[in-house]
CSV table of C-alpha atoms in Angstrom, one decimal:
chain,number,residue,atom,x,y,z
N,1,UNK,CA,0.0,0.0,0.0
N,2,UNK,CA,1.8,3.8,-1.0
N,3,UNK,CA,0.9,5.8,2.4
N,4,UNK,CA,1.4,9.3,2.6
N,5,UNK,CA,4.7,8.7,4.3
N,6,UNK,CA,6.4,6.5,2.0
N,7,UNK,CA,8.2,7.5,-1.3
N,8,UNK,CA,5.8,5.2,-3.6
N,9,UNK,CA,3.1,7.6,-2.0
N,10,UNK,CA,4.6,11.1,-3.2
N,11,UNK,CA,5.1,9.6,-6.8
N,12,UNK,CA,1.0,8.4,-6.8
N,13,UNK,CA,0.4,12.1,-5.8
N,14,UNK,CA,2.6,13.4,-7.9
N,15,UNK,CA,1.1,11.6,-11.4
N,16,UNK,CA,-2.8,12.5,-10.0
N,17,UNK,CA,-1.7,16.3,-9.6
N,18,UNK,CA,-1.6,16.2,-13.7
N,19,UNK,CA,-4.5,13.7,-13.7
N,20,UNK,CA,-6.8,16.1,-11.6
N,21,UNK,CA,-9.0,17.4,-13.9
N,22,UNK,CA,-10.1,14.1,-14.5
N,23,UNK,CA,-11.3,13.2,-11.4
N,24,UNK,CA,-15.2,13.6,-9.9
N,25,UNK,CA,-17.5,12.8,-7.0
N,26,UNK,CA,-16.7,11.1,-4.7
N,27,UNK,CA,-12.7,11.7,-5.0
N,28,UNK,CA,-13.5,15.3,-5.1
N,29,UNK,CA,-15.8,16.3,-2.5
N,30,UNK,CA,-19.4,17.8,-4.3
N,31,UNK,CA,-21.4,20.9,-3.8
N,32,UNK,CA,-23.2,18.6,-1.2
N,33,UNK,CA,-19.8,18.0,0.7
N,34,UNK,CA,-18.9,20.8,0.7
N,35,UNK,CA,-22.6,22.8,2.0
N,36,UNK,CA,-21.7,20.1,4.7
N,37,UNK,CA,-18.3,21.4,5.8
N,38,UNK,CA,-19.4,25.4,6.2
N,39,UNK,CA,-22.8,24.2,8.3
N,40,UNK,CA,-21.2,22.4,10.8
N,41,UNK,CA,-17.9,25.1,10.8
N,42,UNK,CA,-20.6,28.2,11.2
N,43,UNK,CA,-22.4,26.1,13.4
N,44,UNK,CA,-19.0,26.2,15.7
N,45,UNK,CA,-18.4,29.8,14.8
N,46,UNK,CA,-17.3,32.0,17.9
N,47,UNK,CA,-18.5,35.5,18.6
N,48,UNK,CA,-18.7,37.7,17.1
N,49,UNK,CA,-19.0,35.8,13.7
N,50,UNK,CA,-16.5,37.8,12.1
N,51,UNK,CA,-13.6,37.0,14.6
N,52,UNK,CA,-10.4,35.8,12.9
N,53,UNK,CA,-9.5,32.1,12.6
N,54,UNK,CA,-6.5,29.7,11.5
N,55,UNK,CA,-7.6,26.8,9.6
N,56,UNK,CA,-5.7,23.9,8.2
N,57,UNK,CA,-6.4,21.4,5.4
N,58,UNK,CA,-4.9,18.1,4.8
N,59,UNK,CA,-4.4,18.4,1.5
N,60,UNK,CA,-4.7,21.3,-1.2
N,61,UNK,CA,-8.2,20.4,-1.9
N,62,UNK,CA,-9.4,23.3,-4.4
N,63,UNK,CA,-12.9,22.8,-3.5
N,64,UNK,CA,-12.7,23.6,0.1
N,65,UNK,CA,-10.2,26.1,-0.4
N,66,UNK,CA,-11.9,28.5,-2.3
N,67,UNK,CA,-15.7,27.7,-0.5
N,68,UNK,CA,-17.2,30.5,1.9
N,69,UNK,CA,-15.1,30.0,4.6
N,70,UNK,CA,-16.8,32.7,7.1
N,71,UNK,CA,-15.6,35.8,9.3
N,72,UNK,CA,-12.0,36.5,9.0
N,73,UNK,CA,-10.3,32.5,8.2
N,74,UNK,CA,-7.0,32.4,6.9
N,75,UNK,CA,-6.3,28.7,5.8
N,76,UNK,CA,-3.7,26.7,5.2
N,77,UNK,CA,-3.5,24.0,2.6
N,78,UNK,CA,-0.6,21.3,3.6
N,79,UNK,CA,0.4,18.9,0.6
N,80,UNK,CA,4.4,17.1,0.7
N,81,UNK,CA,3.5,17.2,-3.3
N,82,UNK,CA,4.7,20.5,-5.2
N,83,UNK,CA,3.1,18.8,-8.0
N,84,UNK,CA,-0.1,18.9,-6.7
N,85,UNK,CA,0.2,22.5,-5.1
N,86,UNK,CA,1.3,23.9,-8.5
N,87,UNK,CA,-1.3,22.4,-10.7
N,88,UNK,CA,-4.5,21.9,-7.5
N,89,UNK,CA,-4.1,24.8,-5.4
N,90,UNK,CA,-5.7,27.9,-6.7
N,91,UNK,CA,-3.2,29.9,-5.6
N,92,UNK,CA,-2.0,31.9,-2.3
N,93,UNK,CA,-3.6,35.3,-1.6
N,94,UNK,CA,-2.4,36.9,1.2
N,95,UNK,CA,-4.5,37.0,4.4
N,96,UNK,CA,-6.7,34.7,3.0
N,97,UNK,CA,-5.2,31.6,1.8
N,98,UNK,CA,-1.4,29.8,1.8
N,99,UNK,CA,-0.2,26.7,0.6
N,100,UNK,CA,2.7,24.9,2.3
N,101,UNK,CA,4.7,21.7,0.8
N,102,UNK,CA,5.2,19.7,3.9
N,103,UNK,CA,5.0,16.2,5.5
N,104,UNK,CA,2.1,16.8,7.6
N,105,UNK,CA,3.5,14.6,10.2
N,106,UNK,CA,6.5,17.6,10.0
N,107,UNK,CA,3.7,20.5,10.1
N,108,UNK,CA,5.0,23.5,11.4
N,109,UNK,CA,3.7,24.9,14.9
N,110,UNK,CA,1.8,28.2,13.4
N,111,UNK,CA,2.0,31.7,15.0
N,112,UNK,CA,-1.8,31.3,15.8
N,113,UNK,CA,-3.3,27.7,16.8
N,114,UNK,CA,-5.3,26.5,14.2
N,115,UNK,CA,-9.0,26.9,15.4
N,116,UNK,CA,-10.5,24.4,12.0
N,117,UNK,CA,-9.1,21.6,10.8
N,118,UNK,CA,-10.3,19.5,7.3
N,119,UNK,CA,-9.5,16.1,6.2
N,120,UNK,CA,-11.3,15.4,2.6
N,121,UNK,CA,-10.3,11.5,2.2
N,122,UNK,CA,-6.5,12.7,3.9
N,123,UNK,CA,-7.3,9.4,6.7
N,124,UNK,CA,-7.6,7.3,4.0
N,125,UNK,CA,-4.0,7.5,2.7
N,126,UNK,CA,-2.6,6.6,5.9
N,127,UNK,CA,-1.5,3.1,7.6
N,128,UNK,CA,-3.9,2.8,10.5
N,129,UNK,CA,-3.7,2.5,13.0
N,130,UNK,CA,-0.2,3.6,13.7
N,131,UNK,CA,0.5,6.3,11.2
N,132,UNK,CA,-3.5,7.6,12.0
N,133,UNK,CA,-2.6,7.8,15.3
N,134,UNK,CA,0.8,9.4,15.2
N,135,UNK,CA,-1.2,12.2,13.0
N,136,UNK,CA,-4.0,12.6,15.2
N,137,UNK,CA,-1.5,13.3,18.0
N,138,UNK,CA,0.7,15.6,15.9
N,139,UNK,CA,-2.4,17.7,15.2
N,140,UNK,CA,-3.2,18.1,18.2
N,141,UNK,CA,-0.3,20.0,19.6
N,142,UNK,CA,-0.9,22.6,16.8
N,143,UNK,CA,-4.5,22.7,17.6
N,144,UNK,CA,-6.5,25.4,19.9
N,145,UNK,CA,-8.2,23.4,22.5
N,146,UNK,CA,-12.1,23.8,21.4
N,147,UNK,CA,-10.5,23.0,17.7
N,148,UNK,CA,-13.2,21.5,15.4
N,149,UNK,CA,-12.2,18.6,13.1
N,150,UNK,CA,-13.9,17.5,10.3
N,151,UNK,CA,-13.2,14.7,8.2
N,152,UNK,CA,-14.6,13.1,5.0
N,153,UNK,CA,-13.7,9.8,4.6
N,154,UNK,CA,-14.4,6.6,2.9
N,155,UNK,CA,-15.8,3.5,4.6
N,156,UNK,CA,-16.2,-0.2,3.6
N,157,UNK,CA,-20.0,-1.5,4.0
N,158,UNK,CA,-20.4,-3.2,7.4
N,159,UNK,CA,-21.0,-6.6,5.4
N,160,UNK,CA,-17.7,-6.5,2.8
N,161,UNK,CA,-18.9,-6.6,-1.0
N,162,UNK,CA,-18.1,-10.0,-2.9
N,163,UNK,CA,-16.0,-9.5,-5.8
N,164,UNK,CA,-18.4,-11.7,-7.5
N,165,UNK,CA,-21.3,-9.7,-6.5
N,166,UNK,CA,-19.6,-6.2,-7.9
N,167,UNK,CA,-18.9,-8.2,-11.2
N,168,UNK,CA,-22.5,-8.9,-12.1
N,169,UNK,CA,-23.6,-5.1,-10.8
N,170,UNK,CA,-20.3,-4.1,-13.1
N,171,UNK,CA,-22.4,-6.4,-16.1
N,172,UNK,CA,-25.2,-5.2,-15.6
N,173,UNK,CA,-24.5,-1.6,-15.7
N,174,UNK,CA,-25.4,-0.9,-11.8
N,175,UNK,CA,-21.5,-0.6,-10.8
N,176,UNK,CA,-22.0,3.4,-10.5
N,177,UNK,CA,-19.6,6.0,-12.2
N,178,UNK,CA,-15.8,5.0,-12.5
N,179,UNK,CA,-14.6,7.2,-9.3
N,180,UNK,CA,-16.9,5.4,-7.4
N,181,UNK,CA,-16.5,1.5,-9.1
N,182,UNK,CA,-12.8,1.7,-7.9
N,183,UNK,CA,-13.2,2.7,-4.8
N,184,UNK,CA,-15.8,-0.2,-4.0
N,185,UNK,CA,-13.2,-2.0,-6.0
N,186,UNK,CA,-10.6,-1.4,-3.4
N,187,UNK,CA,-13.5,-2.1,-0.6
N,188,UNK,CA,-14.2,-5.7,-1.9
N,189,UNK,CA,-10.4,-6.2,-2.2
N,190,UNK,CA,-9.6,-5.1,1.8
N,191,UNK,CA,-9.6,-7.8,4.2
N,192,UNK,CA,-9.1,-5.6,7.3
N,193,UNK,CA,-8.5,-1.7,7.7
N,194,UNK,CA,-4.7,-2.6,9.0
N,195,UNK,CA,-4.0,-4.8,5.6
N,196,UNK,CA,-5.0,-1.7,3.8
N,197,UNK,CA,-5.0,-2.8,-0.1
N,198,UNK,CA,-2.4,-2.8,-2.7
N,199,UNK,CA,-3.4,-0.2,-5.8
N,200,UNK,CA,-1.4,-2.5,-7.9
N,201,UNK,CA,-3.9,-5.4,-7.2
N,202,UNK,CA,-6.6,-3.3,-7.6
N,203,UNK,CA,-5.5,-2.4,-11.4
N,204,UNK,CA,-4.7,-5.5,-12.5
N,205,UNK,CA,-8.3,-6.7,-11.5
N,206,UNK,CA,-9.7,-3.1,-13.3
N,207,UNK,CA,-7.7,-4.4,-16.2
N,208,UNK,CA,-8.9,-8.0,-16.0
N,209,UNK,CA,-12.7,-7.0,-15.5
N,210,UNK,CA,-12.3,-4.2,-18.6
N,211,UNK,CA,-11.0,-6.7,-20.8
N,212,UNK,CA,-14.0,-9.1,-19.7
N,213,UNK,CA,-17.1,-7.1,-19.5
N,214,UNK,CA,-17.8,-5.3,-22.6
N,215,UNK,CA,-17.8,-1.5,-22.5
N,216,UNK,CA,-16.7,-1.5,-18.9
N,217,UNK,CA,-14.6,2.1,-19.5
């Protein structure tokens, strides 16, 4: 499995920064995900509403970057890819929005503790538990201490999906857009969330399910 802390994990980032444009709900988060995110933040809003705020995001995310983020936030979007900073991130603007290329386990302690922080599918690219855990604890020494974090991320069905089961939805046209047939790809593939699963075996079934079932792509 290519975590964010290995090297096999900066090159996967590295080739989806160019790849990005390609990519849709639910790898990017939708207008849905994203109404979500700026309730439950102005729903933890201090007075007065305007008061300034640091918040952080796992991840250079272009969708929650550049959403409403209310009162006086200036955020912080962390990615250890340059690749995906220069082609994802819509840019810095000062007082409003910076990007930094970093390791978040190797996140700087800001000037001001970071009062939001957002994970959009960042847990999922980590070893759990151990490297979760180490991240979790890292964040919290750059936190405030009423800090609110919120997290999107992906979850295998309580009962795991059969291979065999996601072949004949995949025949019969009920597999669901391609973002979304990979990922319960990689769900039927997992045996446990500490085995994680291999993106290389998960290609090399894509390949021998496109090859089999006619007009897969």
């Amino acid at each position: 499995m290519a975590t964010q802390s290995d090297e096999r994990g900066s090159k996967h980032w590295d080739s989806i920064a160019q790849r990005w444009h390609l990519y849709s709900s639910p790898l990017r988060p939708g207008a849905e995900d994203v109404e979500t995110f700026l309730r439950v933040i102005r729903s933890h809003a201090p007075e007065p509403g305007d008061a300034p705020r640091q918040g952080l995001i796992l991840g250079v995310t272009p969708e929650i970057a550049t959403m409403a983020w209310p009162g006086r936030t200036m955020v912080t979007g962390a990615d250890r890819s340059q690749e995906m900073i220069e082609q994802v991130w819509p840019g810095d603007r000062p007082g409003l929005r910076q990007a930094l290329c970093v390791d978040w386990f190797e996140l700087p302690k800001p000037a001001r503790a970071y009062d939001l922080v957002l994970a959009d599918g960042s847990f999922n690219t980590l070893g759990y538990p151990a490297e979760l855990r180490r991240l979790l604890a890292a964040l919290a020494g750059l936190a405030a201490e009423r800090a609110l974090l919120i997290t999107r991320t992906f979850t295998r069905p309580t009962k795991r999906e059969s291979l065999a089961s996601l072949e004949e939805a995949a025949r019969a046209g009920e597999a669901g857009g391609f973002n979304a047939f990979r990922f319960r790809l990689a769900m039927a593939l997992q045996s446990t969330p500490e085995a994680g699963v291999s993106l290389d075996e998960i290609w090399r079934l894509w390949q021998r399910l496109d090859c089999e079932i006619e007009d897969l792509s």
